[in-house]
PDB file of C-alpha atoms in Angstrom:
ATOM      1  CA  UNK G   1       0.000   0.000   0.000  1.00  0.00           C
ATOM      2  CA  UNK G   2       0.949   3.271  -0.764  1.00  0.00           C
ATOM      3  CA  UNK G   3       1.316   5.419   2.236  1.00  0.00           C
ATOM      4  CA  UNK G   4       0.409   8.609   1.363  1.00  0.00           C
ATOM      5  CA  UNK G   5      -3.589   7.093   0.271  1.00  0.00           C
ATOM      6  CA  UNK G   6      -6.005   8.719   1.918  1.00  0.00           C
ATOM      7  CA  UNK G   7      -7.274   6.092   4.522  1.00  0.00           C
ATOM      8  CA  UNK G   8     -11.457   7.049   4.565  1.00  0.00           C
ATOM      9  CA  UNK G   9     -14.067   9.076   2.348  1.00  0.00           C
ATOM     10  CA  UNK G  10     -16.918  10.454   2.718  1.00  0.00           C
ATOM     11  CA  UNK G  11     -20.264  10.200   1.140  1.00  0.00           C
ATOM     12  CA  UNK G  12     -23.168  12.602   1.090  1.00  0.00           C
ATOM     13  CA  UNK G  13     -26.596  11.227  -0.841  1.00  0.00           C
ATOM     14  CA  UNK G  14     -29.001  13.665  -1.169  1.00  0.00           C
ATOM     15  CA  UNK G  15     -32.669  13.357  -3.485  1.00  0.00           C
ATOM     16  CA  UNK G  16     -34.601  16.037  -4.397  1.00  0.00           C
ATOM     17  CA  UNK G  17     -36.830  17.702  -7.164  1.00  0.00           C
ATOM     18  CA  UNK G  18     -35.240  21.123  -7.865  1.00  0.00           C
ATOM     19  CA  UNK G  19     -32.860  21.499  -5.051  1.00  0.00           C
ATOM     20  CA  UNK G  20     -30.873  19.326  -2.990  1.00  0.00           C
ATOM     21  CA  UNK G  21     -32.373  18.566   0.467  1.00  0.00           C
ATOM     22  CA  UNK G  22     -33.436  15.410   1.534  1.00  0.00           C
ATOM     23  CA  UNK G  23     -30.849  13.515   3.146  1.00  0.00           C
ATOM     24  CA  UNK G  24     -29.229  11.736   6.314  1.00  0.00           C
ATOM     25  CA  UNK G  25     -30.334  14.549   8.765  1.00  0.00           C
ATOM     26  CA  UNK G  26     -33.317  14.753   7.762  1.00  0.00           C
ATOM     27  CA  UNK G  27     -33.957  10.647   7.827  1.00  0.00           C
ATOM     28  CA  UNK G  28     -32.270  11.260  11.003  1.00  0.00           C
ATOM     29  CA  UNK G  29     -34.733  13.360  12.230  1.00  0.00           C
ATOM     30  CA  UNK G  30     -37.731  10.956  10.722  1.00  0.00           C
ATOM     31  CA  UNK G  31     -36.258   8.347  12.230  1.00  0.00           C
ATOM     32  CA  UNK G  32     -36.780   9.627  15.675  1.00  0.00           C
ATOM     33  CA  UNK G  33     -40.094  10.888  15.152  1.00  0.00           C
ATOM     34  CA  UNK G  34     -41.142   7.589  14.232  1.00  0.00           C
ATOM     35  CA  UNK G  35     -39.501   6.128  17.560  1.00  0.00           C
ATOM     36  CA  UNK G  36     -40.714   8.649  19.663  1.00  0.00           C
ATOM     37  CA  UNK G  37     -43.880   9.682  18.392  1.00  0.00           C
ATOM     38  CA  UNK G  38     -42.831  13.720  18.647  1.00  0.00           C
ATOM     39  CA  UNK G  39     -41.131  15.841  16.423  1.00  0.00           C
ATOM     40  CA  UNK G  40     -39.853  17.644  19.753  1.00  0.00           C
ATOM     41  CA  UNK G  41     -38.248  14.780  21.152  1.00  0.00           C
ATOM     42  CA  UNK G  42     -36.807  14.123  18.168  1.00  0.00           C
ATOM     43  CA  UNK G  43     -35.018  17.262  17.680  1.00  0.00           C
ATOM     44  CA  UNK G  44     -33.752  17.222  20.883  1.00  0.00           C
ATOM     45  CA  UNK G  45     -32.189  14.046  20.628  1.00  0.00           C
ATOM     46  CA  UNK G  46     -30.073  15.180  17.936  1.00  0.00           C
ATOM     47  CA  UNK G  47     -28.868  17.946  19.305  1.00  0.00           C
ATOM     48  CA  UNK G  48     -30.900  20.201  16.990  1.00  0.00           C
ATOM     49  CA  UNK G  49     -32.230  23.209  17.382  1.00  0.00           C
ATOM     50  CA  UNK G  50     -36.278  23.475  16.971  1.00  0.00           C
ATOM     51  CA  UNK G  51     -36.028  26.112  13.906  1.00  0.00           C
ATOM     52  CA  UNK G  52     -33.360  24.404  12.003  1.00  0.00           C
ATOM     53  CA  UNK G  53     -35.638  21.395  12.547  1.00  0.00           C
ATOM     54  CA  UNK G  54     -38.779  23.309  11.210  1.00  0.00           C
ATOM     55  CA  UNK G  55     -36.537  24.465   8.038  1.00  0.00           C
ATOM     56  CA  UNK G  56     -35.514  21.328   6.433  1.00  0.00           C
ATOM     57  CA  UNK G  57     -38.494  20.024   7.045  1.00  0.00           C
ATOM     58  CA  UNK G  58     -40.276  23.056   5.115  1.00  0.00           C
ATOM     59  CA  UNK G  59     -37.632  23.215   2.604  1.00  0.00           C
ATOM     60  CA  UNK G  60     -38.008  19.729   1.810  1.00  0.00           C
ATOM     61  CA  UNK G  61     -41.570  19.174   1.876  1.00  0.00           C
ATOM     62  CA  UNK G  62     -41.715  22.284  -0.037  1.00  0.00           C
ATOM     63  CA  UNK G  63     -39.463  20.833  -2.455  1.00  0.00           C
ATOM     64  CA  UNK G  64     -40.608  17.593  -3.080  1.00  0.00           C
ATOM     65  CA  UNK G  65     -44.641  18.508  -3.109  1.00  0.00           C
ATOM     66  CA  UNK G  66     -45.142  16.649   0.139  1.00  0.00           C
ATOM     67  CA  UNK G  67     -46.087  16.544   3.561  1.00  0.00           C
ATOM     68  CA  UNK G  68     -43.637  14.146   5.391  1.00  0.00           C
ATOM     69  CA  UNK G  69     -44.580  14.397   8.907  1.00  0.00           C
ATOM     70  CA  UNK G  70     -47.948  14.902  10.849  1.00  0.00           C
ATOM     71  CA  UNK G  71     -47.684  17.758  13.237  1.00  0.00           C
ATOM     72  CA  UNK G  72     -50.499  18.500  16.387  1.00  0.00           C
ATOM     73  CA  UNK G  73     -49.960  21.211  18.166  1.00  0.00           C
ATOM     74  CA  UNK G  74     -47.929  21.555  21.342  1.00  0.00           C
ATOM     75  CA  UNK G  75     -50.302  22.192  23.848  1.00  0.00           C
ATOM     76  CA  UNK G  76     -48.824  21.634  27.641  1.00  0.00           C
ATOM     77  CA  UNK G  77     -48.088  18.225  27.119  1.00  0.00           C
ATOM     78  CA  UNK G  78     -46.333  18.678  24.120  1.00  0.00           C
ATOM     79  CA  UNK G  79     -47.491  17.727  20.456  1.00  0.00           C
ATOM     80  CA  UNK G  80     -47.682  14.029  18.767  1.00  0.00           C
ATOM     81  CA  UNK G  81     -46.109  13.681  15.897  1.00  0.00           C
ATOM     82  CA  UNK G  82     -46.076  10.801  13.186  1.00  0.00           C
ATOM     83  CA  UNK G  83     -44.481  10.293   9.716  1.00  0.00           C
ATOM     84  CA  UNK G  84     -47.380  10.469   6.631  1.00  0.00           C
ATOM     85  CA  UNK G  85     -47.430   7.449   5.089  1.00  0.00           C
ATOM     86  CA  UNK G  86     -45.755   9.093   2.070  1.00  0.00           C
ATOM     87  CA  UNK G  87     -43.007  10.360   4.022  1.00  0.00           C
ATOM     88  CA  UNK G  88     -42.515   6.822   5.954  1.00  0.00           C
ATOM     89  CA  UNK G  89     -42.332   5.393   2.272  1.00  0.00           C
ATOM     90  CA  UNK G  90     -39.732   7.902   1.087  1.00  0.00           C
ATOM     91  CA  UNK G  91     -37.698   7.882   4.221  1.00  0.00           C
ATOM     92  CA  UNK G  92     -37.098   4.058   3.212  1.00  0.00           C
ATOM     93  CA  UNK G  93     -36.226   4.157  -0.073  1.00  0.00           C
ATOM     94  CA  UNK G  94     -33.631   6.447   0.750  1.00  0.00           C
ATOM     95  CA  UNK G  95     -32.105   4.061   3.152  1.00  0.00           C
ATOM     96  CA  UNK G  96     -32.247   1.162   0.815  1.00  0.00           C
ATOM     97  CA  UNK G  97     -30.605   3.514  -1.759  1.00  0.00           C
ATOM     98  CA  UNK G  98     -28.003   4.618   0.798  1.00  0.00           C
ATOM     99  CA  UNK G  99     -27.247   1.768   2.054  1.00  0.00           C
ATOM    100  CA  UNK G 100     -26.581   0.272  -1.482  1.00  0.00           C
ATOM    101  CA  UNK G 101     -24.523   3.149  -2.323  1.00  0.00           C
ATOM    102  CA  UNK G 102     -22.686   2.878   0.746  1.00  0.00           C
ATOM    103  CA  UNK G 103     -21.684  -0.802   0.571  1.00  0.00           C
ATOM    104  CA  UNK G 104     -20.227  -0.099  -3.116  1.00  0.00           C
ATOM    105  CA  UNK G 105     -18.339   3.156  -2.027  1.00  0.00           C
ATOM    106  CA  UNK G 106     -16.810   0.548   0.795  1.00  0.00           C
ATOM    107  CA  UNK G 107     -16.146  -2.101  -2.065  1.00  0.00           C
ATOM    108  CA  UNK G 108     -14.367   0.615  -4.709  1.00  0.00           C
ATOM    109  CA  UNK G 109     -12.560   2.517  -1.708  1.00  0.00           C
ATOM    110  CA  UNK G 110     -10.748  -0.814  -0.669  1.00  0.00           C
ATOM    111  CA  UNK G 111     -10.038  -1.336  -4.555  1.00  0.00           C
ATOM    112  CA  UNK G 112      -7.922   2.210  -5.213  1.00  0.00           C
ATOM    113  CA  UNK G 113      -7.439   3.468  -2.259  1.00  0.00           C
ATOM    114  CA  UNK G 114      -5.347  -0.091  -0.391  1.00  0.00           C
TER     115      UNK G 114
ATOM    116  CA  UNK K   1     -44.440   4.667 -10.527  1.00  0.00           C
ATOM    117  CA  UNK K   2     -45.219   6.672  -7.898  1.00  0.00           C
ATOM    118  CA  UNK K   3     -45.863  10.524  -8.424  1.00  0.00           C
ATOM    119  CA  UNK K   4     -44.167  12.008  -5.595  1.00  0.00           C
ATOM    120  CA  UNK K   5     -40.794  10.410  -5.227  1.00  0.00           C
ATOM    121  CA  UNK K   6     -37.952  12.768  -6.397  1.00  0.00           C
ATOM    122  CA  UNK K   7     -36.509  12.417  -9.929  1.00  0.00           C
ATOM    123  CA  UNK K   8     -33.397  13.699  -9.049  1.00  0.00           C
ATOM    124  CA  UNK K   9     -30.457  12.650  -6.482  1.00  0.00           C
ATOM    125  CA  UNK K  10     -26.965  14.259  -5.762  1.00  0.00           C
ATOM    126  CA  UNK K  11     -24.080  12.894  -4.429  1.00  0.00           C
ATOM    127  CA  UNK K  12     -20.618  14.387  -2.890  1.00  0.00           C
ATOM    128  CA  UNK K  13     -17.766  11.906  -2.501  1.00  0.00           C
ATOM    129  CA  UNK K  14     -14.399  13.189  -0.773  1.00  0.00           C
ATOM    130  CA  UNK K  15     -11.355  11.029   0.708  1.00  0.00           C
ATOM    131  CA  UNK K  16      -8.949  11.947   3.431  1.00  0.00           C
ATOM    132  CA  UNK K  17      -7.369  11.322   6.160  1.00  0.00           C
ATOM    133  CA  UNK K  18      -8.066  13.844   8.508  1.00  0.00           C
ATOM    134  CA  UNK K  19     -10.724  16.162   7.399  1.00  0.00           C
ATOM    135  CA  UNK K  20     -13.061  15.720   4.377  1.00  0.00           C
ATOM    136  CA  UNK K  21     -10.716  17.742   1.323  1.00  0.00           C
ATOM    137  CA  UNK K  22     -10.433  15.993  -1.790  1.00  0.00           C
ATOM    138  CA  UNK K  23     -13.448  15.739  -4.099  1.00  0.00           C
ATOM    139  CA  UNK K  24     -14.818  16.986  -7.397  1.00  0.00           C
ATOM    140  CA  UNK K  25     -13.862  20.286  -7.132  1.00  0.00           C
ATOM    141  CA  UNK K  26     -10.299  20.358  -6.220  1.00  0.00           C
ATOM    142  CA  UNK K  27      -9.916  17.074  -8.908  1.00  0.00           C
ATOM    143  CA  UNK K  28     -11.238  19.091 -11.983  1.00  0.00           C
ATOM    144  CA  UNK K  29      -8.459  21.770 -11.081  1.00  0.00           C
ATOM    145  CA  UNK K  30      -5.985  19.305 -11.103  1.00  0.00           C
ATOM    146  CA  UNK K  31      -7.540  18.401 -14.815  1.00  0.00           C
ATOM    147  CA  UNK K  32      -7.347  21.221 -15.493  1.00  0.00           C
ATOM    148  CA  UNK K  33      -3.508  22.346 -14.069  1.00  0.00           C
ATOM    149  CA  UNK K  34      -2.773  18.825 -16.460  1.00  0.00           C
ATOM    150  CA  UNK K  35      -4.393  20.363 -19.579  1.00  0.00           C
ATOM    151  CA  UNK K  36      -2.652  23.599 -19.948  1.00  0.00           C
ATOM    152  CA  UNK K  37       0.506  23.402 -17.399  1.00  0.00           C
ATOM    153  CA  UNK K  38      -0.796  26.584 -15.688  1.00  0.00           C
ATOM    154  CA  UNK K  39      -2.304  26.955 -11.935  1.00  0.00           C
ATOM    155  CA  UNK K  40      -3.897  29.793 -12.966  1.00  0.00           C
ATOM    156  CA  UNK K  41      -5.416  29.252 -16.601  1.00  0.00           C
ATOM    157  CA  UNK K  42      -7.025  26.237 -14.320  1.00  0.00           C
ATOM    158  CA  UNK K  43      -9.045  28.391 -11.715  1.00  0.00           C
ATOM    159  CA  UNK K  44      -9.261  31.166 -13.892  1.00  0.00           C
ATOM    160  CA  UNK K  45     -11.494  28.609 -16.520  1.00  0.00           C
ATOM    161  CA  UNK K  46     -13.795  27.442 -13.312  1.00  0.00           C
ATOM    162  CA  UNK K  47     -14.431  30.464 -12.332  1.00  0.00           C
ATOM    163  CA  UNK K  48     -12.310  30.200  -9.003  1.00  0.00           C
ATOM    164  CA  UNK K  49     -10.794  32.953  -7.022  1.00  0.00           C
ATOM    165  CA  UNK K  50      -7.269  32.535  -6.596  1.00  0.00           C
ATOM    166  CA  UNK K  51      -7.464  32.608  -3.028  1.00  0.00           C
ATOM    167  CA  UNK K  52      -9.944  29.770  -3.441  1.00  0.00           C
ATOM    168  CA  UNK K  53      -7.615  27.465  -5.345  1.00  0.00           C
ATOM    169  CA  UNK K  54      -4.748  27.898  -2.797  1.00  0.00           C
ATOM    170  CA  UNK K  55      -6.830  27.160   0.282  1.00  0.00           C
ATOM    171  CA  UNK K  56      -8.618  23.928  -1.172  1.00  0.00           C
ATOM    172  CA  UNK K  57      -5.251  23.070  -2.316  1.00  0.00           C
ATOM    173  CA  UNK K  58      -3.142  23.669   0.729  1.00  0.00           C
ATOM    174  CA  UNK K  59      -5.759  22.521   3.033  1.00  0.00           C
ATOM    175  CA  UNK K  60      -5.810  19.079   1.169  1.00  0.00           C
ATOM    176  CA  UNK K  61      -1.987  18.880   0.865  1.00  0.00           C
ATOM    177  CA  UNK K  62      -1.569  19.117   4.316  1.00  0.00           C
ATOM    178  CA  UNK K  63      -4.294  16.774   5.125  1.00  0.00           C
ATOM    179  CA  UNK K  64      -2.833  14.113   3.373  1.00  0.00           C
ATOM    180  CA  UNK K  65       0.699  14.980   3.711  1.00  0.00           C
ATOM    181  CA  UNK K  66       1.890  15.412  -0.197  1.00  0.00           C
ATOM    182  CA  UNK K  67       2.445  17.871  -2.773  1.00  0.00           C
ATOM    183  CA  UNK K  68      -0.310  17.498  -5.528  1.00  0.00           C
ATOM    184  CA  UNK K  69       1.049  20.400  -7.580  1.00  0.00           C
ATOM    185  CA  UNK K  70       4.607  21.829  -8.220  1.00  0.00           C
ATOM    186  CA  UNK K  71       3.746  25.491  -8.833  1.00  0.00           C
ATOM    187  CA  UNK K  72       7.204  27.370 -10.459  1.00  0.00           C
ATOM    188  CA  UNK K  73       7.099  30.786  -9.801  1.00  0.00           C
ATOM    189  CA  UNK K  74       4.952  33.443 -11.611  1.00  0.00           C
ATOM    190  CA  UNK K  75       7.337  35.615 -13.438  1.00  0.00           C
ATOM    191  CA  UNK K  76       6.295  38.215 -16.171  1.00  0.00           C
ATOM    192  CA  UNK K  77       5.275  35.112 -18.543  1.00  0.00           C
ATOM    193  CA  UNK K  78       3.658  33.406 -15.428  1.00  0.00           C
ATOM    194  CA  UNK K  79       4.357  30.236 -14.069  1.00  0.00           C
ATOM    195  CA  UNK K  80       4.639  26.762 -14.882  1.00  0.00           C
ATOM    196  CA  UNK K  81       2.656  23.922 -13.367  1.00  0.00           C
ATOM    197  CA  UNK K  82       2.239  20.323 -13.140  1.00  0.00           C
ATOM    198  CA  UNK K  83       1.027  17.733 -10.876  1.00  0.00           C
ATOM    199  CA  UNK K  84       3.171  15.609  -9.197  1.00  0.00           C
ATOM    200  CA  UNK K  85       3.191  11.750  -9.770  1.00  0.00           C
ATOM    201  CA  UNK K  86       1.793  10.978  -6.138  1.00  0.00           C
ATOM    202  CA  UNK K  87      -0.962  14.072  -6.999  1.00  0.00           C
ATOM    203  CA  UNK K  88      -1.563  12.275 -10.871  1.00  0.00           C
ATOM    204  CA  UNK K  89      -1.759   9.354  -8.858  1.00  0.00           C
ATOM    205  CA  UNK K  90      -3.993   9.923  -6.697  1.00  0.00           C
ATOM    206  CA  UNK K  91      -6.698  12.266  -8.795  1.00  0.00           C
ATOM    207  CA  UNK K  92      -6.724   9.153 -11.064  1.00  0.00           C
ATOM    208  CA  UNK K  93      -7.933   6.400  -8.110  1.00  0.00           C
ATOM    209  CA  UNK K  94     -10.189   9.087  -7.336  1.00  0.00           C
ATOM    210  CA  UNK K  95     -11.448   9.410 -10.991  1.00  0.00           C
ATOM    211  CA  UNK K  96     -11.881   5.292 -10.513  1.00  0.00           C
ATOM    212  CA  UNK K  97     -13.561   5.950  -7.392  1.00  0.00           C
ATOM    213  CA  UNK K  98     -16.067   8.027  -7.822  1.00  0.00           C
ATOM    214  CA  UNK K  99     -17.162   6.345 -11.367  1.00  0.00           C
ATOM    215  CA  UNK K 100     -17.229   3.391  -9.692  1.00  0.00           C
ATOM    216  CA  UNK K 101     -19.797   4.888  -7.312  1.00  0.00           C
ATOM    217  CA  UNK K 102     -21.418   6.866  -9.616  1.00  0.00           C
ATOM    218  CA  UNK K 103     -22.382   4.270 -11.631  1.00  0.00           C
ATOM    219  CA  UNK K 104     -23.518   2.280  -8.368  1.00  0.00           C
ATOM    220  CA  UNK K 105     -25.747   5.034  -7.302  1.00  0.00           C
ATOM    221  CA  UNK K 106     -27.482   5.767 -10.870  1.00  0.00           C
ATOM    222  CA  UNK K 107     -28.663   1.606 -10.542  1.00  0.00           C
ATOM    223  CA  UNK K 108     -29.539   2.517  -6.925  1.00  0.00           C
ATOM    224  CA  UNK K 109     -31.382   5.561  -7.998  1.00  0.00           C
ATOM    225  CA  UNK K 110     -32.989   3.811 -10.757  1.00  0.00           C
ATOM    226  CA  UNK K 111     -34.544   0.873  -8.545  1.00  0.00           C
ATOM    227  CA  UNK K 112     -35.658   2.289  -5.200  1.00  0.00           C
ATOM    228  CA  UNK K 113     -37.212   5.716  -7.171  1.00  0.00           C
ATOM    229  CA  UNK K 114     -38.984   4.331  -9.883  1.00  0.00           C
TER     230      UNK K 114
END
């Protein structure tokens, strides 16, 4: 091996209609919604503040001409939040698609970069 | 096929060692620095501010520890340049790289948004 190769990459997968926005954060943030029934909680857990949270969501569902998660409002116990069943259905084909893109980066790193 | 799933996808592929560096953007100036022997014919034709060129390509030369380009001196007929061989070497496993992905995610793209 040649020791000046680089020894990792990094790969960003986004999908989108006109603009590039629907990607791991996002399915990140789905994710937890799903788990935790609240978009709140979800947030949260990442570390995330509430309007960045609000903005990819808008940008995205403005973007791809969908709704992707239910919001009720907060109220004193806080809100319940679900995915639509067209955002549960996007949410895994991207990780299907990622995760096939992922495991052929891994393969064709190994092959030029060892 | 369904009506809302996005028609388009993006993806961003960098290696490194240390910090994300070395993608498309710093490979088509090296194309370009091979194609007419001149640093700055090559940022001048994408557009790039000089500054620009010099960061992306310091930045990624220390990250992985070699010289990619051997820049001569300006000079009132301006300066010579040419990649090294471990810089040649590398922008062409990248090249391999990313085609190989490429070509990975357009199958990928093809079968889970369709």
């Amino acid at each position: 091996m040649k020791q000046y190769l680089p020894h990792k990459y990094k790969l960003k997968l986004q999908v989108f209609q006109k603009e590039p926005d629907f990607g791991k954060g996002i399915v990140q943030l789905m994710q937890l919604v799903e788990e935790k029934e609240s978009l709140s909680a979800a947030y949260r857990q990442m570390g995330m503040a509430a309007s960045k949270a609000w903005k990819i969501l808008n940008r995205a569902e403005q973007d791809l001409g969908i709704s992707l998660i239910d919001r009720s409002p907060g109220g004193s116990h806080g809100g319940h939040s679900k995915l639509t069943s067209e955002g549960k259905d996007l949410m895994e084909r991207y990780l299907k698609f990622q995760q096939e893109v992922e495991d052929a980066a891994d393969a064709a790193f190994s092959k030029y970069f060892n």
